[in-house]
mmCIF file of C-alpha atoms in Angstrom:
data_model
loop_
_atom_site.group_PDB
_atom_site.id
_atom_site.type_symbol
_atom_site.label_atom_id
_atom_site.label_comp_id
_atom_site.label_asym_id
_atom_site.label_seq_id
_atom_site.Cartn_x
_atom_site.Cartn_y
_atom_site.Cartn_z
ATOM 1 C CA MET A 58 101.967 132.130 67.002
ATOM 2 C CA THR A 59 100.406 134.892 69.036
ATOM 3 C CA ASP A 60 98.474 137.717 67.362
ATOM 4 C CA ASP A 61 99.079 140.009 70.342
ATOM 5 C CA ALA A 62 100.285 143.334 68.931
ATOM 6 C CA ASN A 63 102.345 143.825 72.104
ATOM 7 C CA ALA A 64 104.239 140.550 71.657
ATOM 8 C CA PRO A 65 107.933 141.363 71.112
ATOM 9 C CA TRP A 66 110.025 140.437 68.071
ATOM 10 C CA LEU A 67 113.643 139.292 68.295
ATOM 11 C CA ILE A 68 115.523 140.352 65.156
ATOM 12 C CA VAL A 69 118.923 138.707 64.871
ATOM 13 C CA GLY A 70 121.666 139.653 62.460
ATOM 14 C CA LEU A 71 124.033 136.727 61.936
ATOM 15 C CA GLY A 72 127.750 137.375 61.606
ATOM 16 C CA ASN A 73 131.134 137.025 63.267
ATOM 17 C CA PRO A 74 132.305 139.499 65.926
ATOM 18 C CA GLY A 75 135.468 141.559 65.493
ATOM 19 C CA PRO A 76 136.692 144.234 63.084
ATOM 20 C CA GLU A 77 138.470 141.741 60.814
ATOM 21 C CA TYR A 78 135.081 140.245 59.854
ATOM 22 C CA ALA A 79 133.032 143.456 59.715
ATOM 23 C CA ALA A 80 132.899 143.849 55.908
ATOM 24 C CA ASN A 81 132.717 140.101 55.059
ATOM 25 C CA ARG A 82 129.871 138.675 52.999
ATOM 26 C CA HIS A 83 129.069 136.446 55.997
ATOM 27 C CA ASN A 84 128.358 139.587 58.060
ATOM 28 C CA VAL A 85 125.576 141.092 55.976
ATOM 29 C CA GLY A 86 123.156 140.249 58.826
ATOM 30 C CA PHE A 87 125.155 142.488 61.190
ATOM 31 C CA MET A 88 125.061 145.271 58.576
ATOM 32 C CA VAL A 89 121.270 145.097 58.359
ATOM 33 C CA VAL A 90 120.656 145.166 62.141
ATOM 34 C CA ASP A 91 123.157 148.038 62.487
ATOM 35 C CA LEU A 92 121.016 150.026 60.054
ATOM 36 C CA LEU A 93 117.792 149.034 61.844
ATOM 37 C CA ALA A 94 119.308 150.187 65.154
ATOM 38 C CA GLU A 95 120.179 153.508 63.534
ATOM 39 C CA ARG A 96 116.613 153.861 62.259
ATOM 40 C CA ILE A 97 115.061 153.334 65.706
ATOM 41 C CA GLY A 98 117.667 155.584 67.329
ATOM 42 C CA GLY A 99 119.289 152.898 69.490
ATOM 43 C CA LYS A 100 122.860 151.953 70.359
ATOM 44 C CA PHE A 101 123.964 148.347 70.878
ATOM 45 C CA LYS A 102 124.904 147.359 74.410
ATOM 46 C CA ARG A 103 125.960 144.087 75.973
ATOM 47 C CA ALA A 104 123.050 141.797 76.807
ATOM 48 C CA GLN A 105 122.675 140.803 80.462
ATOM 49 C CA LYS A 106 121.791 137.167 79.961
ATOM 50 C CA ALA A 107 123.438 136.221 76.660
ATOM 51 C CA GLN A 108 126.665 136.492 74.707
ATOM 52 C CA ALA A 109 125.233 139.163 72.432
ATOM 53 C CA GLN A 110 124.784 142.866 71.849
ATOM 54 C CA VAL A 111 121.214 144.182 71.864
ATOM 55 C CA VAL A 112 119.116 147.270 71.187
ATOM 56 C CA GLU A 113 115.548 147.500 72.472
ATOM 57 C CA GLY A 114 113.007 149.798 70.885
ATOM 58 C CA ARG A 115 109.914 150.075 68.727
ATOM 59 C CA MET A 116 109.570 149.609 64.991
ATOM 60 C CA GLY A 117 106.933 150.720 62.546
ATOM 61 C CA PRO A 118 104.566 153.654 62.265
ATOM 62 C CA PRO A 119 102.791 154.986 65.365
ATOM 63 C CA GLY A 120 99.558 153.108 65.946
ATOM 64 C CA PRO A 121 98.484 149.462 65.695
ATOM 65 C CA GLU A 122 101.407 148.390 63.471
ATOM 66 C CA ASN A 123 104.036 149.673 65.922
ATOM 67 C CA ARG A 124 105.902 146.735 67.456
ATOM 68 C CA ARG A 125 108.315 146.169 70.327
ATOM 69 C CA VAL A 126 111.606 144.798 68.974
ATOM 70 C CA ILE A 127 114.903 143.529 70.301
ATOM 71 C CA LEU A 128 117.694 143.797 67.729
ATOM 72 C CA ALA A 129 120.569 141.424 68.408
ATOM 73 C CA LYS A 130 124.055 140.524 67.233
ATOM 74 C CA PRO A 131 125.371 137.262 68.729
ATOM 75 C CA MET A 132 128.948 137.755 69.924
ATOM 76 C CA SER A 133 129.731 134.061 69.666
ATOM 77 C CA TYR A 134 131.100 132.975 66.328
ATOM 78 C CA MET A 135 128.627 132.167 63.561
ATOM 79 C CA ASN A 136 128.533 128.405 64.188
ATOM 80 C CA LEU A 137 127.570 128.992 67.855
ATOM 81 C CA SER A 138 124.750 131.504 67.219
ATOM 82 C CA GLY A 139 122.023 129.218 68.612
ATOM 83 C CA GLY A 140 123.088 129.579 72.261
ATOM 84 C CA PRO A 141 122.929 133.387 72.462
ATOM 85 C CA VAL A 142 119.754 133.585 70.332
ATOM 86 C CA THR A 143 117.917 131.018 72.476
ATOM 87 C CA ALA A 144 119.048 132.779 75.671
ATOM 88 C CA LEU A 145 117.676 136.084 74.341
ATOM 89 C CA ARG A 146 114.431 134.460 73.170
ATOM 90 C CA ASP A 147 113.880 133.013 76.656
ATOM 91 C CA PHE A 148 114.937 136.159 78.534
ATOM 92 C CA TYR A 149 112.611 138.431 76.520
ATOM 93 C CA LYS A 150 109.839 135.780 76.327
ATOM 94 C CA VAL A 151 109.661 135.854 72.528
ATOM 95 C CA ASP A 152 107.645 133.275 70.601
ATOM 96 C CA THR A 153 109.955 131.354 68.213
ATOM 97 C CA ALA A 154 107.704 132.466 65.332
ATOM 98 C CA HIS A 155 108.605 136.069 66.277
ATOM 99 C CA VAL A 156 112.338 135.411 65.863
ATOM 100 C CA VAL A 157 113.863 136.730 62.613
ATOM 101 C CA ALA A 158 117.320 135.645 61.403
ATOM 102 C CA ILE A 159 118.973 137.911 58.813
ATOM 103 C CA HIS A 160 121.724 136.045 56.995
ATOM 104 C CA ASP A 161 123.787 135.625 53.834
ATOM 105 C CA GLU A 162 122.530 133.062 51.313
ATOM 106 C CA LEU A 163 124.796 131.389 48.730
ATOM 107 C CA ASP A 164 122.021 129.939 46.567
ATOM 108 C CA ILE A 165 120.509 133.331 45.751
ATOM 109 C CA ASP A 166 122.126 135.857 43.403
ATOM 110 C CA TYR A 167 123.822 138.871 44.914
ATOM 111 C CA GLY A 168 121.376 141.642 45.777
ATOM 112 C CA VAL A 169 118.277 139.410 45.798
ATOM 113 C CA LEU A 170 116.161 139.009 48.941
ATOM 114 C CA ARG A 171 113.895 136.129 49.962
ATOM 115 C CA LEU A 172 111.799 135.992 53.120
ATOM 116 C CA LYS A 173 110.347 132.789 54.561
ATOM 117 C CA ILE A 174 109.548 130.960 57.770
ATOM 118 C CA GLY A 175 110.979 127.544 58.627
ATOM 119 C CA GLY A 176 112.889 125.245 56.299
ATOM 120 C CA GLY A 177 116.386 123.795 56.199
ATOM 121 C CA ASP A 178 119.703 125.496 56.929
ATOM 122 C CA ASN A 179 121.187 124.963 53.440
ATOM 123 C CA GLY A 180 124.628 124.404 54.971
ATOM 124 C CA HIS A 181 124.602 127.771 56.767
ATOM 125 C CA ASN A 182 126.311 127.244 60.139
ATOM 126 C CA GLY A 183 124.480 130.090 61.888
ATOM 127 C CA LEU A 184 121.081 128.697 60.901
ATOM 128 C CA LYS A 185 122.207 125.155 61.709
ATOM 129 C CA SER A 186 123.108 126.247 65.247
ATOM 130 C CA MET A 187 119.843 128.194 65.714
ATOM 131 C CA THR A 188 117.684 125.324 64.429
ATOM 132 C CA LYS A 189 119.464 122.814 66.660
ATOM 133 C CA ALA A 190 118.879 125.068 69.673
ATOM 134 C CA MET A 191 115.237 126.059 69.135
ATOM 135 C CA GLY A 192 113.694 124.306 66.137
ATOM 136 C CA ALA A 193 113.244 125.603 62.588
ATOM 137 C CA GLU A 194 110.037 127.652 62.857
ATOM 138 C CA TYR A 195 111.586 131.112 62.873
ATOM 139 C CA HIS A 196 111.584 133.702 60.082
ATOM 140 C CA ARG A 197 114.551 134.136 57.755
ATOM 141 C CA VAL A 198 115.523 137.171 55.710
ATOM 142 C CA ARG A 199 117.862 135.613 53.163
ATOM 143 C CA CYS A 200 120.300 138.085 51.604
ATOM 144 C CA GLY A 201 121.703 136.664 48.372
ATOM 145 C CA ILE A 202 125.483 136.725 47.966
ATOM 146 C CA GLY A 203 125.753 134.273 45.034
ATOM 147 C CA ARG A 204 128.125 131.324 44.655
ATOM 148 C CA PRO A 205 131.927 131.519 44.840
ATOM 149 C CA PRO A 206 133.664 132.025 41.497
ATOM 150 C CA GLY A 207 135.673 129.203 39.916
ATOM 151 C CA ARG A 208 137.067 126.757 42.433
ATOM 152 C CA MET A 209 137.073 129.094 45.422
ATOM 153 C CA GLN A 210 136.023 127.317 48.607
ATOM 154 C CA VAL A 211 132.724 128.425 50.154
ATOM 155 C CA ALA A 212 134.415 129.207 53.497
ATOM 156 C CA ASP A 213 136.947 131.481 51.774
ATOM 157 C CA PHE A 214 134.216 133.214 49.778
ATOM 158 C CA VAL A 215 131.901 134.036 52.695
ATOM 159 C CA LEU A 216 134.815 135.268 54.846
ATOM 160 C CA LYS A 217 135.998 137.701 52.154
ATOM 161 C CA ASP A 218 134.822 141.302 51.939
ATOM 162 C CA PHE A 219 132.308 142.230 49.263
ATOM 163 C CA SER A 220 134.037 142.972 45.951
ATOM 164 C CA SER A 221 134.412 146.561 44.720
ATOM 165 C CA THR A 222 131.636 145.915 42.172
ATOM 166 C CA GLU A 223 129.319 144.516 44.870
ATOM 167 C CA ARG A 224 130.093 147.425 47.196
ATOM 168 C CA LYS A 225 128.562 149.862 44.686
ATOM 169 C CA ASP A 226 125.138 148.334 45.430
ATOM 170 C CA LEU A 227 125.738 147.227 49.027
ATOM 171 C CA ASP A 228 124.152 150.252 50.740
ATOM 172 C CA TRP A 229 121.046 149.853 48.575
ATOM 173 C CA PHE A 230 120.926 146.101 49.305
ATOM 174 C CA VAL A 231 121.282 146.556 53.089
ATOM 175 C CA ASP A 232 118.689 149.352 53.021
ATOM 176 C CA ARG A 233 116.201 147.156 51.147
ATOM 177 C CA ALA A 234 116.813 144.242 53.541
ATOM 178 C CA ALA A 235 116.120 146.557 56.492
ATOM 179 C CA ASP A 236 112.905 147.734 54.776
ATOM 180 C CA SER A 237 111.843 144.097 54.356
ATOM 181 C CA VAL A 238 112.329 143.402 58.078
ATOM 182 C CA GLU A 239 110.196 146.436 58.975
ATOM 183 C CA SER A 240 107.500 145.211 56.582
ATOM 184 C CA LEU A 241 107.618 141.676 58.007
ATOM 185 C CA VAL A 242 107.219 142.897 61.585
ATOM 186 C CA ALA A 243 104.498 145.480 60.853
ATOM 187 C CA GLU A 244 102.506 143.809 58.085
ATOM 188 C CA GLY A 245 103.263 140.080 58.227
ATOM 189 C CA LEU A 246 105.171 137.592 56.086
ATOM 190 C CA GLU A 247 102.854 137.379 53.064
ATOM 191 C CA ARG A 248 102.781 141.126 52.545
ATOM 192 C CA ALA A 249 106.567 141.405 52.972
ATOM 193 C CA GLN A 250 107.131 138.505 50.546
ATOM 194 C CA SER A 251 104.870 140.082 47.914
ATOM 195 C CA VAL A 252 106.927 143.287 47.976
ATOM 196 C CA TYR A 253 110.485 142.085 48.606
ATOM 197 C CA ASN A 254 110.841 138.511 47.327
ATOM 198 C CA SER A 255 112.340 138.672 43.865
#
């Protein structure tokens, strides 16, 4: 991994395109990159070389911790995320270790964040597709959504909107996830983990 402060970061929110999916649990990654785009004052536009929407800008305080970032939302469906992400990584010449995937995580309680680099996909189709396309050594911001209640199927659970109870804390959760991404990019994984991993 390069230590070059000018090396760009590719920050990918995982989700499914289309208004019918917008408020689903599976789309929390899109929600986080939408907020990050708002924070850097950018608007998503269609990428030239990939099936994705992107915003280019800078993140972090002025000075040595300020970083060039590309925020991205793959416009393929979740299980095909690897193609657009790899195309963007290659087009913008981003080191795989500077790729960040923001995604929903079933095995973590709702509202809990965990940051890490590398590892398995834990049955998450977006991660599975990314890992198959470019290897596993990218960062993950894992946004806990908890397990489905009762006998509800996982696929049904992740493609449902957040419950009314969950929605009360959703803005706070998305805001904290966005903060964790900014910390990761500016200060590194260990520092971000020490503050945001719970």
